[in-house]
Amino acid sequence: MTNELINEHVVNASLLDTKSKLGLVGSVICMQDNMCEFFEKNGADGLTMLPICNAFFVITKTLIKFNEYASWLDKIKIKTNVAKKSNIRVTLSNNIYLNDKVIVCGIQEMCAVDGDSRKLRTVHSTLFPKDICESGLENNELAFTKFAEELTDEDFVKTIKVDLSHLDFYKHTNNVECVKFCLSTLPLDIYENNEIDTFEIHYINQTVLGDEINIFRKMNDKKVYFELKLTDGTVVTKSMITIK
């Protein structure tokens, strides 16, 4: 059993944004990869659990706060630990360090689902270690919010069709791709002339190969709201960027 996982990485070119920094997408990738390895070290990754208990964990919410930004070839550390857990969810603390200082802190809410029905399963019905330690959050001010902002047809930006390049090994749209879908609607000048303070996304429904996703975006002062919806109106994700 592994109570926490710390990995060292070099910020390579594929993780950089247009400002040559470890930005939103690169940070989400680093945290998601470390999270997946953390579950593997505890024998609770999807590839291990599906054949044994027909369940796997999915990300239901992610919240990230940026304190500073790493640059190309910087040596960073990524730390993942269990902040808290209950019968139906595991909340992870994910943090990125540069020179032993937290530059990006985040939390992820994970839930287990059935491999066939995709309905929620209890954590205890999976292979996730029952006696793993709860270590708390690096930043106790981080807390998920409820998105009250309503997005309408006037906020529609574009439609994306899910293709093979968007899928993960569960054959649904990779969580990182949903972040990219949102970011793809943000004007370049807004991204390059501002710094992201926080990013939060709630994953509500999954999408699969061939689904058409309508992307909605609404800007309100220092906040940018996004919604991904299927063509029948089913909400896929709700997310928000706050700008410093």
PDB file of C-alpha atoms in Angstrom, residues 62-237:
ATOM      1  CA  THR A  62     -11.030  18.661 -10.420  1.00  0.00           C
ATOM      2  CA  LEU A  63      -9.934  21.984  -8.929  1.00  0.00           C
ATOM      3  CA  ILE A  64      -6.522  23.522  -9.573  1.00  0.00           C
ATOM      4  CA  LYS A  65      -4.955  26.715  -8.221  1.00  0.00           C
ATOM      5  CA  PHE A  66      -1.859  28.283  -9.770  1.00  0.00           C
ATOM      6  CA  ASN A  67       0.631  30.066  -7.515  1.00  0.00           C
ATOM      7  CA  GLU A  68       3.496  30.161 -10.017  1.00  0.00           C
ATOM      8  CA  TYR A  69       4.342  28.607 -13.369  1.00  0.00           C
ATOM      9  CA  ALA A  70       7.166  26.229 -14.207  1.00  0.00           C
ATOM     10  CA  SER A  71       9.099  26.755 -17.433  1.00  0.00           C
ATOM     11  CA  TRP A  72      10.708  24.556 -20.054  1.00  0.00           C
ATOM     12  CA  LEU A  73      13.250  22.083 -18.625  1.00  0.00           C
ATOM     13  CA  ASP A  74      12.417  22.966 -15.026  1.00  0.00           C
ATOM     14  CA  LYS A  75      12.654  19.981 -12.706  1.00  0.00           C
ATOM     15  CA  ILE A  76       9.377  19.534 -10.859  1.00  0.00           C
ATOM     16  CA  LYS A  77       7.941  17.099  -8.343  1.00  0.00           C
ATOM     17  CA  ILE A  78       4.346  15.880  -8.384  1.00  0.00           C
ATOM     18  CA  LYS A  79       2.805  14.566  -5.190  1.00  0.00           C
ATOM     19  CA  THR A  80      -0.474  12.650  -4.865  1.00  0.00           C
ATOM     20  CA  ASN A  81      -2.072  11.547  -1.605  1.00  0.00           C
ATOM     21  CA  VAL A  82      -5.534  10.799  -0.216  1.00  0.00           C
ATOM     22  CA  ALA A  83      -6.953  13.910   1.421  1.00  0.00           C
ATOM     23  CA  LYS A  84     -10.109  12.161   2.587  1.00  0.00           C
ATOM     24  CA  LYS A  85     -12.358   9.253   1.670  1.00  0.00           C
ATOM     25  CA  SER A  86     -15.897   8.089   2.255  1.00  0.00           C
ATOM     26  CA  ASN A  87     -18.060   5.168   1.232  1.00  0.00           C
ATOM     27  CA  ILE A  88     -18.683   6.618  -2.219  1.00  0.00           C
ATOM     28  CA  ARG A  89     -15.753   8.900  -3.035  1.00  0.00           C
ATOM     29  CA  VAL A  90     -12.011   9.375  -2.664  1.00  0.00           C
ATOM     30  CA  THR A  91     -10.655  12.934  -2.641  1.00  0.00           C
ATOM     31  CA  LEU A  92      -7.039  13.281  -3.711  1.00  0.00           C
ATOM     32  CA  SER A  93      -4.598  16.085  -3.074  1.00  0.00           C
ATOM     33  CA  ASN A  94      -2.382  16.731  -6.108  1.00  0.00           C
ATOM     34  CA  ASN A  95       0.461  19.224  -5.926  1.00  0.00           C
ATOM     35  CA  ILE A  96       3.271  20.310  -8.208  1.00  0.00           C
ATOM     36  CA  TYR A  97       6.499  21.524  -6.605  1.00  0.00           C
ATOM     37  CA  LEU A  98       9.372  23.574  -7.988  1.00  0.00           C
ATOM     38  CA  ASN A  99      12.437  23.911  -5.760  1.00  0.00           C
ATOM     39  CA  ASP A 100      10.391  22.350  -2.922  1.00  0.00           C
ATOM     40  CA  LYS A 101       7.751  25.087  -3.193  1.00  0.00           C
ATOM     41  CA  VAL A 102       4.148  24.347  -4.178  1.00  0.00           C
ATOM     42  CA  ILE A 103       3.503  26.149  -7.453  1.00  0.00           C
ATOM     43  CA  VAL A 104       0.269  24.355  -8.413  1.00  0.00           C
ATOM     44  CA  CYS A 105      -2.101  22.772  -5.920  1.00  0.00           C
ATOM     45  CA  GLY A 106      -5.181  20.770  -6.716  1.00  0.00           C
ATOM     46  CA  ILE A 107      -7.851  18.387  -5.513  1.00  0.00           C
ATOM     47  CA  GLN A 108      -9.624  15.623  -7.400  1.00  0.00           C
ATOM     48  CA  GLU A 109     -12.815  13.838  -6.448  1.00  0.00           C
ATOM     49  CA  MET A 110     -12.893  10.203  -7.565  1.00  0.00           C
ATOM     50  CA  CYS A 111     -15.832   7.808  -7.621  1.00  0.00           C
ATOM     51  CA  ALA A 112     -16.009   4.127  -8.522  1.00  0.00           C
ATOM     52  CA  VAL A 113     -18.419   2.981 -11.237  1.00  0.00           C
ATOM     53  CA  ASP A 114     -19.541  -0.415 -12.429  1.00  0.00           C
ATOM     54  CA  GLY A 115     -17.831  -1.679 -15.569  1.00  0.00           C
ATOM     55  CA  ASP A 116     -21.128  -2.629 -17.221  1.00  0.00           C
ATOM     56  CA  SER A 117     -23.870  -0.324 -15.932  1.00  0.00           C
ATOM     57  CA  ARG A 118     -21.594   2.680 -15.211  1.00  0.00           C
ATOM     58  CA  LYS A 119     -23.607   3.165 -12.019  1.00  0.00           C
ATOM     59  CA  LEU A 120     -21.870   4.218  -8.796  1.00  0.00           C
ATOM     60  CA  ARG A 121     -20.177   1.548  -6.705  1.00  0.00           C
ATOM     61  CA  THR A 122     -19.058   1.857  -3.110  1.00  0.00           C
ATOM     62  CA  VAL A 123     -15.356   2.326  -2.550  1.00  0.00           C
ATOM     63  CA  HIS A 124     -15.357  -0.778  -0.323  1.00  0.00           C
ATOM     64  CA  SER A 125     -16.649  -2.907  -3.206  1.00  0.00           C
ATOM     65  CA  THR A 126     -13.440  -2.174  -5.139  1.00  0.00           C
ATOM     66  CA  LEU A 127      -9.781  -3.044  -4.560  1.00  0.00           C
ATOM     67  CA  PHE A 128      -8.931   0.373  -3.128  1.00  0.00           C
ATOM     68  CA  PRO A 129      -7.067  -0.163   0.188  1.00  0.00           C
ATOM     69  CA  LYS A 130      -9.433   0.140   3.131  1.00  0.00           C
ATOM     70  CA  ASP A 131      -6.744   1.228   5.609  1.00  0.00           C
ATOM     71  CA  ILE A 132      -4.990   3.870   3.509  1.00  0.00           C
ATOM     72  CA  CYS A 133      -4.157   7.029   5.448  1.00  0.00           C
ATOM     73  CA  GLU A 134      -5.975  10.332   4.977  1.00  0.00           C
ATOM     74  CA  SER A 135      -3.358  13.094   4.839  1.00  0.00           C
ATOM     75  CA  GLY A 136      -5.476  16.191   4.305  1.00  0.00           C
ATOM     76  CA  LEU A 137      -5.001  18.990   1.780  1.00  0.00           C
ATOM     77  CA  GLU A 138      -1.871  21.022   1.097  1.00  0.00           C
ATOM     78  CA  ASN A 139      -4.124  24.063   0.705  1.00  0.00           C
ATOM     79  CA  ASN A 140      -7.102  23.946   3.082  1.00  0.00           C
ATOM     80  CA  GLU A 141      -8.751  26.860   1.271  1.00  0.00           C
ATOM     81  CA  LEU A 142      -9.433  24.711  -1.795  1.00  0.00           C
ATOM     82  CA  ALA A 143     -13.069  23.674  -1.994  1.00  0.00           C
ATOM     83  CA  PHE A 144     -15.349  22.688  -4.838  1.00  0.00           C
ATOM     84  CA  THR A 145     -18.063  25.147  -5.784  1.00  0.00           C
ATOM     85  CA  LYS A 146     -21.537  24.877  -7.259  1.00  0.00           C
ATOM     86  CA  PHE A 147     -21.854  26.458 -10.677  1.00  0.00           C
ATOM     87  CA  ALA A 148     -24.806  28.827 -10.495  1.00  0.00           C
ATOM     88  CA  GLU A 149     -24.125  30.639 -13.766  1.00  0.00           C
ATOM     89  CA  GLU A 150     -26.626  29.735 -16.499  1.00  0.00           C
ATOM     90  CA  LEU A 151     -25.326  29.350 -20.045  1.00  0.00           C
ATOM     91  CA  THR A 152     -27.787  29.716 -22.899  1.00  0.00           C
ATOM     92  CA  ASP A 153     -27.874  29.225 -26.661  1.00  0.00           C
ATOM     93  CA  GLU A 154     -26.417  32.726 -27.001  1.00  0.00           C
ATOM     94  CA  ASP A 155     -23.218  31.385 -25.412  1.00  0.00           C
ATOM     95  CA  PHE A 156     -22.744  28.636 -28.017  1.00  0.00           C
ATOM     96  CA  VAL A 157     -19.281  28.693 -29.636  1.00  0.00           C
ATOM     97  CA  LYS A 158     -18.760  25.524 -31.668  1.00  0.00           C
ATOM     98  CA  THR A 159     -19.354  21.796 -32.002  1.00  0.00           C
ATOM     99  CA  ILE A 160     -16.713  19.067 -31.715  1.00  0.00           C
ATOM    100  CA  LYS A 161     -17.202  15.443 -32.746  1.00  0.00           C
ATOM    101  CA  VAL A 162     -15.487  12.856 -30.558  1.00  0.00           C
ATOM    102  CA  ASP A 163     -12.973  10.868 -32.597  1.00  0.00           C
ATOM    103  CA  LEU A 164     -10.424   8.148 -31.893  1.00  0.00           C
ATOM    104  CA  SER A 165      -7.747  10.607 -30.745  1.00  0.00           C
ATOM    105  CA  HIS A 166      -9.988  11.804 -27.899  1.00  0.00           C
ATOM    106  CA  LEU A 167     -10.562   8.376 -26.314  1.00  0.00           C
ATOM    107  CA  ASP A 168      -8.841   6.734 -23.350  1.00  0.00           C
ATOM    108  CA  PHE A 169      -8.527   2.995 -22.634  1.00  0.00           C
ATOM    109  CA  TYR A 170     -12.055   2.926 -21.210  1.00  0.00           C
ATOM    110  CA  LYS A 171     -13.188   4.065 -24.679  1.00  0.00           C
ATOM    111  CA  HIS A 172     -14.759   7.267 -23.440  1.00  0.00           C
ATOM    112  CA  THR A 173     -13.462  10.815 -23.880  1.00  0.00           C
ATOM    113  CA  ASN A 174     -10.302  11.407 -21.876  1.00  0.00           C
ATOM    114  CA  ASN A 175     -10.720  13.934 -19.063  1.00  0.00           C
ATOM    115  CA  VAL A 176      -7.832  15.994 -20.424  1.00  0.00           C
ATOM    116  CA  GLU A 177      -9.579  16.295 -23.788  1.00  0.00           C
ATOM    117  CA  CYS A 178     -12.585  17.928 -22.102  1.00  0.00           C
ATOM    118  CA  VAL A 179     -10.241  20.553 -20.674  1.00  0.00           C
ATOM    119  CA  LYS A 180      -8.775  21.101 -24.137  1.00  0.00           C
ATOM    120  CA  PHE A 181     -12.255  21.426 -25.650  1.00  0.00           C
ATOM    121  CA  CYS A 182     -13.016  24.276 -23.243  1.00  0.00           C
ATOM    122  CA  LEU A 183      -9.676  25.980 -23.721  1.00  0.00           C
ATOM    123  CA  SER A 184     -10.043  25.796 -27.513  1.00  0.00           C
ATOM    124  CA  THR A 185     -12.808  28.419 -27.316  1.00  0.00           C
ATOM    125  CA  LEU A 186     -10.776  30.949 -25.347  1.00  0.00           C
ATOM    126  CA  PRO A 187      -9.406  33.857 -27.438  1.00  0.00           C
ATOM    127  CA  LEU A 188      -5.613  33.757 -27.671  1.00  0.00           C
ATOM    128  CA  ASP A 189      -5.150  37.335 -26.488  1.00  0.00           C
ATOM    129  CA  ILE A 190      -7.145  36.669 -23.307  1.00  0.00           C
ATOM    130  CA  TYR A 191      -5.046  33.592 -22.529  1.00  0.00           C
ATOM    131  CA  GLU A 192      -1.689  35.206 -23.264  1.00  0.00           C
ATOM    132  CA  ASN A 193      -2.399  38.556 -21.594  1.00  0.00           C
ATOM    133  CA  ASN A 194      -3.714  37.080 -18.355  1.00  0.00           C
ATOM    134  CA  GLU A 195      -2.757  34.467 -15.790  1.00  0.00           C
ATOM    135  CA  ILE A 196      -5.089  31.729 -14.634  1.00  0.00           C
ATOM    136  CA  ASP A 197      -5.764  31.760 -10.915  1.00  0.00           C
ATOM    137  CA  THR A 198      -7.997  28.682 -10.643  1.00  0.00           C
ATOM    138  CA  PHE A 199      -9.618  26.113 -12.885  1.00  0.00           C
ATOM    139  CA  GLU A 200     -12.477  23.869 -11.821  1.00  0.00           C
ATOM    140  CA  ILE A 201     -14.322  21.233 -13.819  1.00  0.00           C
ATOM    141  CA  HIS A 202     -17.161  18.862 -12.922  1.00  0.00           C
ATOM    142  CA  TYR A 203     -17.510  15.740 -15.045  1.00  0.00           C
ATOM    143  CA  ILE A 204     -21.216  14.895 -15.152  1.00  0.00           C
ATOM    144  CA  ASN A 205     -21.745  12.498 -18.072  1.00  0.00           C
ATOM    145  CA  GLN A 206     -19.360  10.581 -20.290  1.00  0.00           C
ATOM    146  CA  THR A 207     -19.070  10.825 -24.067  1.00  0.00           C
ATOM    147  CA  VAL A 208     -17.969   8.191 -26.553  1.00  0.00           C
ATOM    148  CA  LEU A 209     -16.801   7.832 -30.139  1.00  0.00           C
ATOM    149  CA  GLY A 210     -18.995   9.715 -32.591  1.00  0.00           C
ATOM    150  CA  ASP A 211     -20.762  11.932 -30.041  1.00  0.00           C
ATOM    151  CA  GLU A 212     -21.199  15.549 -31.068  1.00  0.00           C
ATOM    152  CA  ILE A 213     -20.435  17.989 -28.257  1.00  0.00           C
ATOM    153  CA  ASN A 214     -21.657  21.577 -28.264  1.00  0.00           C
ATOM    154  CA  ILE A 215     -19.334  23.960 -26.426  1.00  0.00           C
ATOM    155  CA  PHE A 216     -20.719  27.002 -24.621  1.00  0.00           C
ATOM    156  CA  ARG A 217     -18.628  29.805 -23.124  1.00  0.00           C
ATOM    157  CA  LYS A 218     -19.586  32.880 -21.112  1.00  0.00           C
ATOM    158  CA  MET A 219     -17.218  35.555 -19.846  1.00  0.00           C
ATOM    159  CA  ASN A 220     -18.106  37.500 -16.729  1.00  0.00           C
ATOM    160  CA  ASP A 221     -15.453  39.899 -15.462  1.00  0.00           C
ATOM    161  CA  LYS A 222     -12.602  37.711 -14.153  1.00  0.00           C
ATOM    162  CA  LYS A 223     -14.484  34.444 -14.641  1.00  0.00           C
ATOM    163  CA  VAL A 224     -14.987  32.344 -17.743  1.00  0.00           C
ATOM    164  CA  TYR A 225     -17.690  29.672 -17.633  1.00  0.00           C
ATOM    165  CA  PHE A 226     -17.860  26.661 -19.943  1.00  0.00           C
ATOM    166  CA  GLU A 227     -20.383  23.926 -20.580  1.00  0.00           C
ATOM    167  CA  LEU A 228     -20.077  20.890 -22.803  1.00  0.00           C
ATOM    168  CA  LYS A 229     -23.411  19.439 -23.910  1.00  0.00           C
ATOM    169  CA  LEU A 230     -24.533  16.667 -26.187  1.00  0.00           C
ATOM    170  CA  THR A 231     -26.840  17.671 -29.024  1.00  0.00           C
ATOM    171  CA  ASP A 232     -29.851  16.453 -26.998  1.00  0.00           C
ATOM    172  CA  GLY A 233     -28.964  18.909 -24.222  1.00  0.00           C
ATOM    173  CA  THR A 234     -27.351  16.407 -21.850  1.00  0.00           C
ATOM    174  CA  VAL A 235     -24.678  18.215 -19.826  1.00  0.00           C
ATOM    175  CA  VAL A 236     -21.256  16.566 -20.087  1.00  0.00           C
ATOM    176  CA  THR A 237     -19.131  18.974 -18.044  1.00  0.00           C
TER     177      THR A 237
END
